[in-house]
mmCIF file of C-alpha atoms in Angstrom:
data_model
loop_
_atom_site.group_PDB
_atom_site.id
_atom_site.type_symbol
_atom_site.label_atom_id
_atom_site.label_comp_id
_atom_site.label_asym_id
_atom_site.label_seq_id
_atom_site.Cartn_x
_atom_site.Cartn_y
_atom_site.Cartn_z
ATOM 1 C CA MET A 16 225.645 188.907 202.741
ATOM 2 C CA PRO A 17 226.138 189.191 206.530
ATOM 3 C CA MET A 18 223.129 188.554 208.755
ATOM 4 C CA HIS A 19 222.338 191.423 211.123
ATOM 5 C CA ILE A 20 220.501 190.436 214.280
ATOM 6 C CA ASN A 21 220.180 191.770 217.802
ATOM 7 C CA LEU A 22 221.527 189.430 220.485
ATOM 8 C CA GLY A 23 220.019 189.658 223.944
ATOM 9 C CA ILE A 24 219.761 187.693 227.139
ATOM 10 C CA ALA A 25 216.882 186.908 229.483
ATOM 11 C CA PRO A 26 217.161 187.723 233.202
ATOM 12 C CA ILE A 27 216.373 184.085 234.011
ATOM 13 C CA ALA A 28 220.087 183.525 233.378
ATOM 14 C CA TRP A 29 220.568 185.008 236.856
ATOM 15 C CA SER A 30 217.312 184.364 238.695
ATOM 16 C CA ASN A 31 213.876 182.800 238.335
ATOM 17 C CA ASP A 32 210.812 184.977 238.883
ATOM 18 C CA ASP A 33 208.715 181.922 239.818
ATOM 19 C CA MET A 34 211.302 180.871 242.413
ATOM 20 C CA PRO A 35 213.012 183.983 243.829
ATOM 21 C CA GLU A 36 215.205 181.769 246.007
ATOM 22 C CA LEU A 37 217.083 180.891 242.817
ATOM 23 C CA GLY A 38 219.347 183.900 242.348
ATOM 24 C CA GLY A 39 216.989 186.393 243.913
ATOM 25 C CA ASP A 40 219.807 187.991 245.891
ATOM 26 C CA THR A 41 221.810 188.922 242.770
ATOM 27 C CA PRO A 42 221.623 192.723 242.300
ATOM 28 C CA ILE A 43 220.153 193.958 239.029
ATOM 29 C CA GLU A 44 223.304 196.004 238.458
ATOM 30 C CA THR A 45 225.321 192.771 238.458
ATOM 31 C CA CYS A 46 223.021 191.259 235.828
ATOM 32 C CA LEU A 47 223.272 194.318 233.596
ATOM 33 C CA TYR A 48 227.041 194.607 233.969
ATOM 34 C CA GLU A 49 227.592 190.926 233.182
ATOM 35 C CA ALA A 50 225.180 191.017 230.240
ATOM 36 C CA LYS A 51 227.043 193.934 228.699
ATOM 37 C CA SER A 52 230.459 192.439 229.477
ATOM 38 C CA ALA A 53 229.469 189.189 227.758
ATOM 39 C CA GLY A 54 228.678 191.104 224.572
ATOM 40 C CA TYR A 55 224.887 191.174 224.643
ATOM 41 C CA SER A 56 223.200 194.313 223.365
ATOM 42 C CA GLY A 57 219.945 193.875 225.259
ATOM 43 C CA ILE A 58 218.235 192.256 228.214
ATOM 44 C CA GLU A 59 214.568 191.483 228.724
ATOM 45 C CA LEU A 60 212.529 192.903 231.569
ATOM 46 C CA GLY A 61 212.203 190.646 234.610
ATOM 47 C CA GLY A 62 211.056 190.656 238.199
ATOM 48 C CA LYS A 63 214.481 191.735 239.402
ATOM 49 C CA PHE A 64 214.077 195.150 237.777
ATOM 50 C CA PRO A 65 212.712 198.049 239.843
ATOM 51 C CA ARG A 66 209.116 198.850 238.973
ATOM 52 C CA ASN A 67 209.663 202.559 238.411
ATOM 53 C CA PRO A 68 209.867 203.138 234.634
ATOM 54 C CA GLY A 69 212.247 206.075 235.005
ATOM 55 C CA THR A 70 214.650 204.018 237.109
ATOM 56 C CA ILE A 71 214.570 201.182 234.585
ATOM 57 C CA LYS A 72 215.344 203.603 231.772
ATOM 58 C CA TYR A 73 218.241 205.032 233.786
ATOM 59 C CA LEU A 74 219.703 201.570 234.452
ATOM 60 C CA ILE A 75 219.602 200.284 230.893
ATOM 61 C CA ASN A 76 221.037 203.553 229.602
ATOM 62 C CA LYS A 77 223.794 203.385 232.225
ATOM 63 C CA PHE A 78 224.920 200.030 230.864
ATOM 64 C CA ASN A 79 224.183 200.930 227.224
ATOM 65 C CA LEU A 80 221.685 198.114 226.808
ATOM 66 C CA SER A 81 218.362 197.861 225.023
ATOM 67 C CA LEU A 82 215.249 196.363 226.587
ATOM 68 C CA PRO A 83 213.507 194.522 223.731
ATOM 69 C CA GLY A 84 210.511 193.389 225.767
ATOM 70 C CA GLY A 85 209.388 191.620 228.900
ATOM 71 C CA TRP A 86 207.055 188.857 230.002
ATOM 72 C CA TYR A 87 203.431 189.789 230.603
ATOM 73 C CA GLY A 88 201.290 187.097 232.223
ATOM 74 C CA SER A 89 197.782 187.632 230.871
ATOM 75 C CA LYS A 90 194.489 186.102 231.964
ATOM 76 C CA LEU A 91 192.649 187.003 228.789
ATOM 77 C CA LYS A 92 190.900 183.629 228.686
ATOM 78 C CA GLU A 93 189.153 184.574 231.932
ATOM 79 C CA LYS A 94 188.756 188.320 231.346
ATOM 80 C CA SER A 95 187.029 190.607 228.908
ATOM 81 C CA ILE A 96 189.083 192.483 226.335
ATOM 82 C CA GLU A 97 188.584 195.758 228.193
ATOM 83 C CA GLU A 98 189.575 194.275 231.565
ATOM 84 C CA GLU A 99 192.764 192.830 230.127
ATOM 85 C CA TRP A 100 193.599 195.946 228.144
ATOM 86 C CA GLN A 101 193.361 198.077 231.276
ATOM 87 C CA ALA A 102 195.531 195.610 233.202
ATOM 88 C CA MET A 103 198.192 195.855 230.467
ATOM 89 C CA GLN A 104 198.566 199.624 230.601
ATOM 90 C CA GLY A 105 201.387 199.768 233.145
ATOM 91 C CA GLN A 106 203.510 197.352 231.129
ATOM 92 C CA ILE A 107 202.662 199.159 227.897
ATOM 93 C CA GLU A 108 203.733 202.547 229.228
ATOM 94 C CA LEU A 109 206.967 201.128 230.630
ATOM 95 C CA LEU A 110 207.881 199.367 227.386
ATOM 96 C CA LYS A 111 207.083 202.459 225.332
ATOM 97 C CA LEU A 112 209.301 204.593 227.572
ATOM 98 C CA VAL A 113 212.314 202.334 227.024
ATOM 99 C CA LYS A 114 211.512 201.866 223.313
ATOM 100 C CA SER A 115 210.936 198.110 223.448
ATOM 101 C CA SER A 116 210.282 196.366 220.151
ATOM 102 C CA VAL A 117 207.610 193.825 221.189
ATOM 103 C CA PHE A 118 205.010 193.069 223.843
ATOM 104 C CA ILE A 119 205.687 189.525 225.091
ATOM 105 C CA PHE A 120 202.303 188.021 225.897
ATOM 106 C CA ALA A 121 201.582 184.692 227.569
ATOM 107 C CA ASP A 122 198.191 183.586 228.840
ATOM 108 C CA VAL A 123 198.589 182.133 232.328
ATOM 109 C CA SER A 124 194.883 181.448 232.937
ATOM 110 C CA GLY A 125 194.924 178.254 235.002
ATOM 111 C CA SER A 126 198.633 177.800 234.275
ATOM 112 C CA ILE A 127 200.496 175.063 236.137
ATOM 113 C CA GLN A 128 203.972 176.293 235.183
ATOM 114 C CA GLY A 129 204.796 177.290 238.755
ATOM 115 C CA GLU A 130 203.016 174.438 240.523
ATOM 116 C CA PRO A 131 205.563 171.966 241.951
ATOM 117 C CA SER A 132 203.073 169.098 242.238
ATOM 118 C CA SER A 133 201.075 169.548 239.012
ATOM 119 C CA SER A 134 202.254 167.226 236.262
ATOM 120 C CA LEU A 135 202.206 168.548 232.726
ATOM 121 C CA ASN A 136 199.308 166.352 231.668
ATOM 122 C CA LYS A 137 197.134 168.516 233.936
ATOM 123 C CA ARG A 138 197.848 171.731 232.082
ATOM 124 C CA PRO A 139 194.831 173.831 231.003
ATOM 125 C CA GLN A 140 193.525 173.467 227.464
ATOM 126 C CA LEU A 141 190.978 175.378 225.440
ATOM 127 C CA LYS A 142 187.833 173.463 224.567
ATOM 128 C CA ASP A 143 186.739 173.342 220.942
ATOM 129 C CA ASN A 144 183.911 175.780 221.637
ATOM 130 C CA GLU A 145 186.294 178.276 223.296
ATOM 131 C CA TRP A 146 188.786 178.747 220.476
ATOM 132 C CA LYS A 147 186.811 181.175 218.318
ATOM 133 C CA SER A 148 186.076 183.564 221.169
ATOM 134 C CA TYR A 149 189.639 183.370 222.446
ATOM 135 C CA CYS A 150 191.199 184.038 219.049
ATOM 136 C CA ASN A 151 188.840 186.976 218.540
ATOM 137 C CA LYS A 152 190.083 188.415 221.831
ATOM 138 C CA ILE A 153 193.712 187.894 220.836
ATOM 139 C CA THR A 154 193.056 189.541 217.473
ATOM 140 C CA GLU A 155 191.623 192.648 219.130
ATOM 141 C CA ILE A 156 194.424 192.907 221.709
ATOM 142 C CA SER A 157 196.987 192.441 218.922
ATOM 143 C CA LYS A 158 195.441 195.270 216.892
ATOM 144 C CA ARG A 159 195.505 197.586 219.892
ATOM 145 C CA LEU A 160 199.132 196.740 220.633
ATOM 146 C CA SER A 161 200.033 197.402 217.011
ATOM 147 C CA ASP A 162 198.308 200.777 217.220
ATOM 148 C CA VAL A 163 200.495 201.806 220.185
ATOM 149 C CA GLY A 164 203.694 200.608 218.496
ATOM 150 C CA LEU A 165 204.277 197.428 220.522
ATOM 151 C CA PRO A 166 203.597 194.397 218.319
ATOM 152 C CA MET A 167 202.136 191.325 219.994
ATOM 153 C CA SER A 168 204.649 188.514 220.507
ATOM 154 C CA TYR A 169 202.666 185.524 221.751
ATOM 155 C CA HIS A 170 204.796 183.209 223.897
ATOM 156 C CA GLU A 171 203.824 179.553 223.620
ATOM 157 C CA HIS A 172 204.841 178.151 227.017
ATOM 158 C CA MET A 173 204.802 174.867 228.878
ATOM 159 C CA GLY A 174 201.952 174.511 231.333
ATOM 160 C CA THR A 175 199.700 177.069 229.625
ATOM 161 C CA ILE A 176 196.763 176.984 227.219
ATOM 162 C CA ILE A 177 199.084 177.587 224.252
ATOM 163 C CA GLN A 178 201.769 174.948 224.696
ATOM 164 C CA SER A 179 201.827 172.449 221.837
ATOM 165 C CA GLU A 180 202.533 172.747 218.138
ATOM 166 C CA GLN A 181 198.838 172.044 217.559
ATOM 167 C CA ASP A 182 197.915 174.933 219.876
ATOM 168 C CA VAL A 183 200.186 177.282 217.930
ATOM 169 C CA ASP A 184 198.722 176.086 214.632
ATOM 170 C CA ARG A 185 195.204 176.775 215.800
ATOM 171 C CA LEU A 186 196.073 180.160 217.292
ATOM 172 C CA LEU A 187 197.837 181.456 214.194
ATOM 173 C CA ASP A 188 195.330 179.920 211.773
ATOM 174 C CA ASN A 189 192.537 181.848 213.488
ATOM 175 C CA THR A 190 194.242 185.215 213.950
ATOM 176 C CA TYR A 191 195.812 187.737 211.594
ATOM 177 C CA ASP A 192 199.302 189.041 210.948
ATOM 178 C CA GLU A 193 199.104 191.449 213.894
ATOM 179 C CA THR A 194 199.348 188.377 216.122
ATOM 180 C CA SER A 195 202.999 187.406 215.917
ATOM 181 C CA LEU A 196 204.774 184.552 217.640
ATOM 182 C CA LEU A 197 207.568 184.445 220.167
ATOM 183 C CA PHE A 198 209.390 181.358 218.923
ATOM 184 C CA ASP A 199 210.931 179.565 221.911
ATOM 185 C CA THR A 200 213.043 176.630 220.792
ATOM 186 C CA GLY A 201 213.171 174.981 224.212
ATOM 187 C CA HIS A 202 209.467 175.143 224.947
ATOM 188 C CA ILE A 203 208.599 173.898 221.456
ATOM 189 C CA LEU A 204 210.821 170.833 221.788
ATOM 190 C CA PHE A 205 209.688 170.219 225.380
ATOM 191 C CA ALA A 206 206.101 170.144 224.058
ATOM 192 C CA GLN A 207 207.207 167.580 221.436
ATOM 193 C CA GLY A 208 206.930 170.037 218.569
ATOM 194 C CA ASN A 209 209.125 170.054 215.470
ATOM 195 C CA TYR A 210 211.044 173.297 215.891
ATOM 196 C CA GLU A 211 212.643 173.152 212.441
ATOM 197 C CA SER A 212 209.440 172.749 210.426
ATOM 198 C CA MET A 213 207.537 175.146 212.707
ATOM 199 C CA LEU A 214 210.013 177.937 212.109
ATOM 200 C CA LYS A 215 209.885 177.392 208.347
ATOM 201 C CA LYS A 216 206.095 177.459 208.461
ATOM 202 C CA TYR A 217 205.696 180.545 210.633
ATOM 203 C CA VAL A 218 208.883 182.545 210.127
ATOM 204 C CA SER A 219 206.939 185.425 208.558
ATOM 205 C CA ARG A 220 204.959 185.744 211.796
ATOM 206 C CA VAL A 221 207.869 185.333 214.202
ATOM 207 C CA ASN A 222 208.948 188.662 215.683
ATOM 208 C CA HIS A 223 211.005 187.515 218.677
ATOM 209 C CA ILE A 224 213.025 184.378 219.457
ATOM 210 C CA HIS A 225 214.135 182.725 222.694
ATOM 211 C CA CYS A 226 217.147 180.493 222.159
ATOM 212 C CA LYS A 227 217.138 177.674 224.691
ATOM 213 C CA ASP A 228 218.545 174.184 224.463
ATOM 214 C CA ILE A 229 217.305 170.917 225.918
ATOM 215 C CA ARG A 230 219.146 168.106 227.692
ATOM 216 C CA LYS A 231 217.540 165.157 225.933
ATOM 217 C CA GLU A 232 218.035 162.610 228.699
ATOM 218 C CA ILE A 233 216.377 164.894 231.253
ATOM 219 C CA LEU A 234 213.538 165.679 228.845
ATOM 220 C CA ASN A 235 212.932 161.954 228.402
ATOM 221 C CA LYS A 236 212.824 161.529 232.177
ATOM 222 C CA ALA A 237 210.458 164.492 232.579
ATOM 223 C CA LEU A 238 208.084 163.043 229.993
ATOM 224 C CA SER A 239 208.248 159.420 231.137
ATOM 225 C CA ASP A 240 207.839 160.340 234.817
ATOM 226 C CA ASP A 241 205.269 163.062 234.039
ATOM 227 C CA LEU A 242 207.154 165.612 236.109
ATOM 228 C CA SER A 243 205.836 169.073 236.802
ATOM 229 C CA PHE A 244 207.310 171.902 234.768
ATOM 230 C CA ARG A 245 209.007 173.287 237.876
ATOM 231 C CA ASN A 246 210.607 169.967 238.764
ATOM 232 C CA SER A 247 211.671 169.528 235.150
ATOM 233 C CA PHE A 248 213.665 172.740 235.085
ATOM 234 C CA LEU A 249 215.056 172.049 238.561
ATOM 235 C CA GLU A 250 216.315 168.736 237.159
ATOM 236 C CA GLY A 251 218.093 170.771 234.458
ATOM 237 C CA VAL A 252 215.991 170.149 231.351
ATOM 238 C CA PHE A 253 216.934 173.562 229.915
ATOM 239 C CA THR A 254 220.442 174.659 229.053
ATOM 240 C CA VAL A 255 222.186 177.157 226.782
ATOM 241 C CA PRO A 256 222.440 176.756 222.984
ATOM 242 C CA GLY A 257 225.125 174.263 222.031
ATOM 243 C CA ASP A 258 224.935 172.317 225.290
ATOM 244 C CA GLY A 259 221.881 170.241 224.401
ATOM 245 C CA CYS A 260 220.207 168.435 221.524
ATOM 246 C CA ILE A 261 218.732 171.309 219.485
ATOM 247 C CA ASN A 262 220.373 171.772 216.094
ATOM 248 C CA TYR A 263 220.564 175.517 215.506
ATOM 249 C CA LYS A 264 222.141 175.393 212.040
ATOM 250 C CA PRO A 265 218.884 174.866 210.091
ATOM 251 C CA LEU A 266 217.142 177.461 212.263
ATOM 252 C CA ILE A 267 219.766 180.100 211.551
ATOM 253 C CA LYS A 268 219.626 179.189 207.856
ATOM 254 C CA THR A 269 215.847 179.711 207.815
ATOM 255 C CA LEU A 270 216.220 183.063 209.563
ATOM 256 C CA TYR A 271 218.967 184.125 207.156
ATOM 257 C CA ASN A 272 216.965 183.101 204.090
ATOM 258 C CA ASN A 273 214.000 185.112 205.354
ATOM 259 C CA LYS A 274 216.070 188.177 206.308
ATOM 260 C CA TYR A 275 215.193 188.016 210.005
ATOM 261 C CA THR A 276 216.710 191.075 211.699
ATOM 262 C CA LYS A 277 214.981 191.110 215.074
ATOM 263 C CA TRP A 278 216.076 189.731 218.447
ATOM 264 C CA LEU A 279 217.595 186.406 219.422
ATOM 265 C CA VAL A 280 217.453 186.146 223.208
ATOM 266 C CA VAL A 281 219.428 183.499 225.101
#
């Protein structure tokens, strides 16, 4: 039986929101045109998009693209549930207007992902006595997102409090099904996780996937030299699927066997 999935692309293929000097002068219309011409059916929201929801809806409709979701940098660790929920409202209304399928959530409290001089061993981590409270907050935010039709898709990300395989284990073990995972192959391998066994373990809670690849020799250098995340990607640690060391065949097999029909985003 054929496998039906939605294939999208992330705007970081053209520019980096943390470093606007990398592709920041490329017009959004160029990104949308090239995405559609390459055969993608959707593109994620990024900093290059205008901030007016109506204009965004016009642009994606013009190029016959979907907008499956977009990065939201939360500070839930530092905020109350109500403070964070209010801060999320603009993104929620925008994503609802364009009929996005997920709310991509990453906690950037104390994040070092954009710090050029902060090595990855300095990334923030939750203390043992902080996990219960944090997971309770995530559970409540996830329920509220589910109620408004935008399922939580928690993005484990280098340089943040949820980075490692152990972090993901603890997060998902202490939350409920409303808290789903954005499975990012590149970030999982960068954090020394086992992407194949992780996907098998959590596939029922994965509702969005980022398909990156990793240049192994640059990853080894980044880890041995304890580079910052920014310097690691400037060195070229990430690449497109098929150009690095990640074996996608077992991942696709797991998705097929579990009838995954959501988005794969390059």
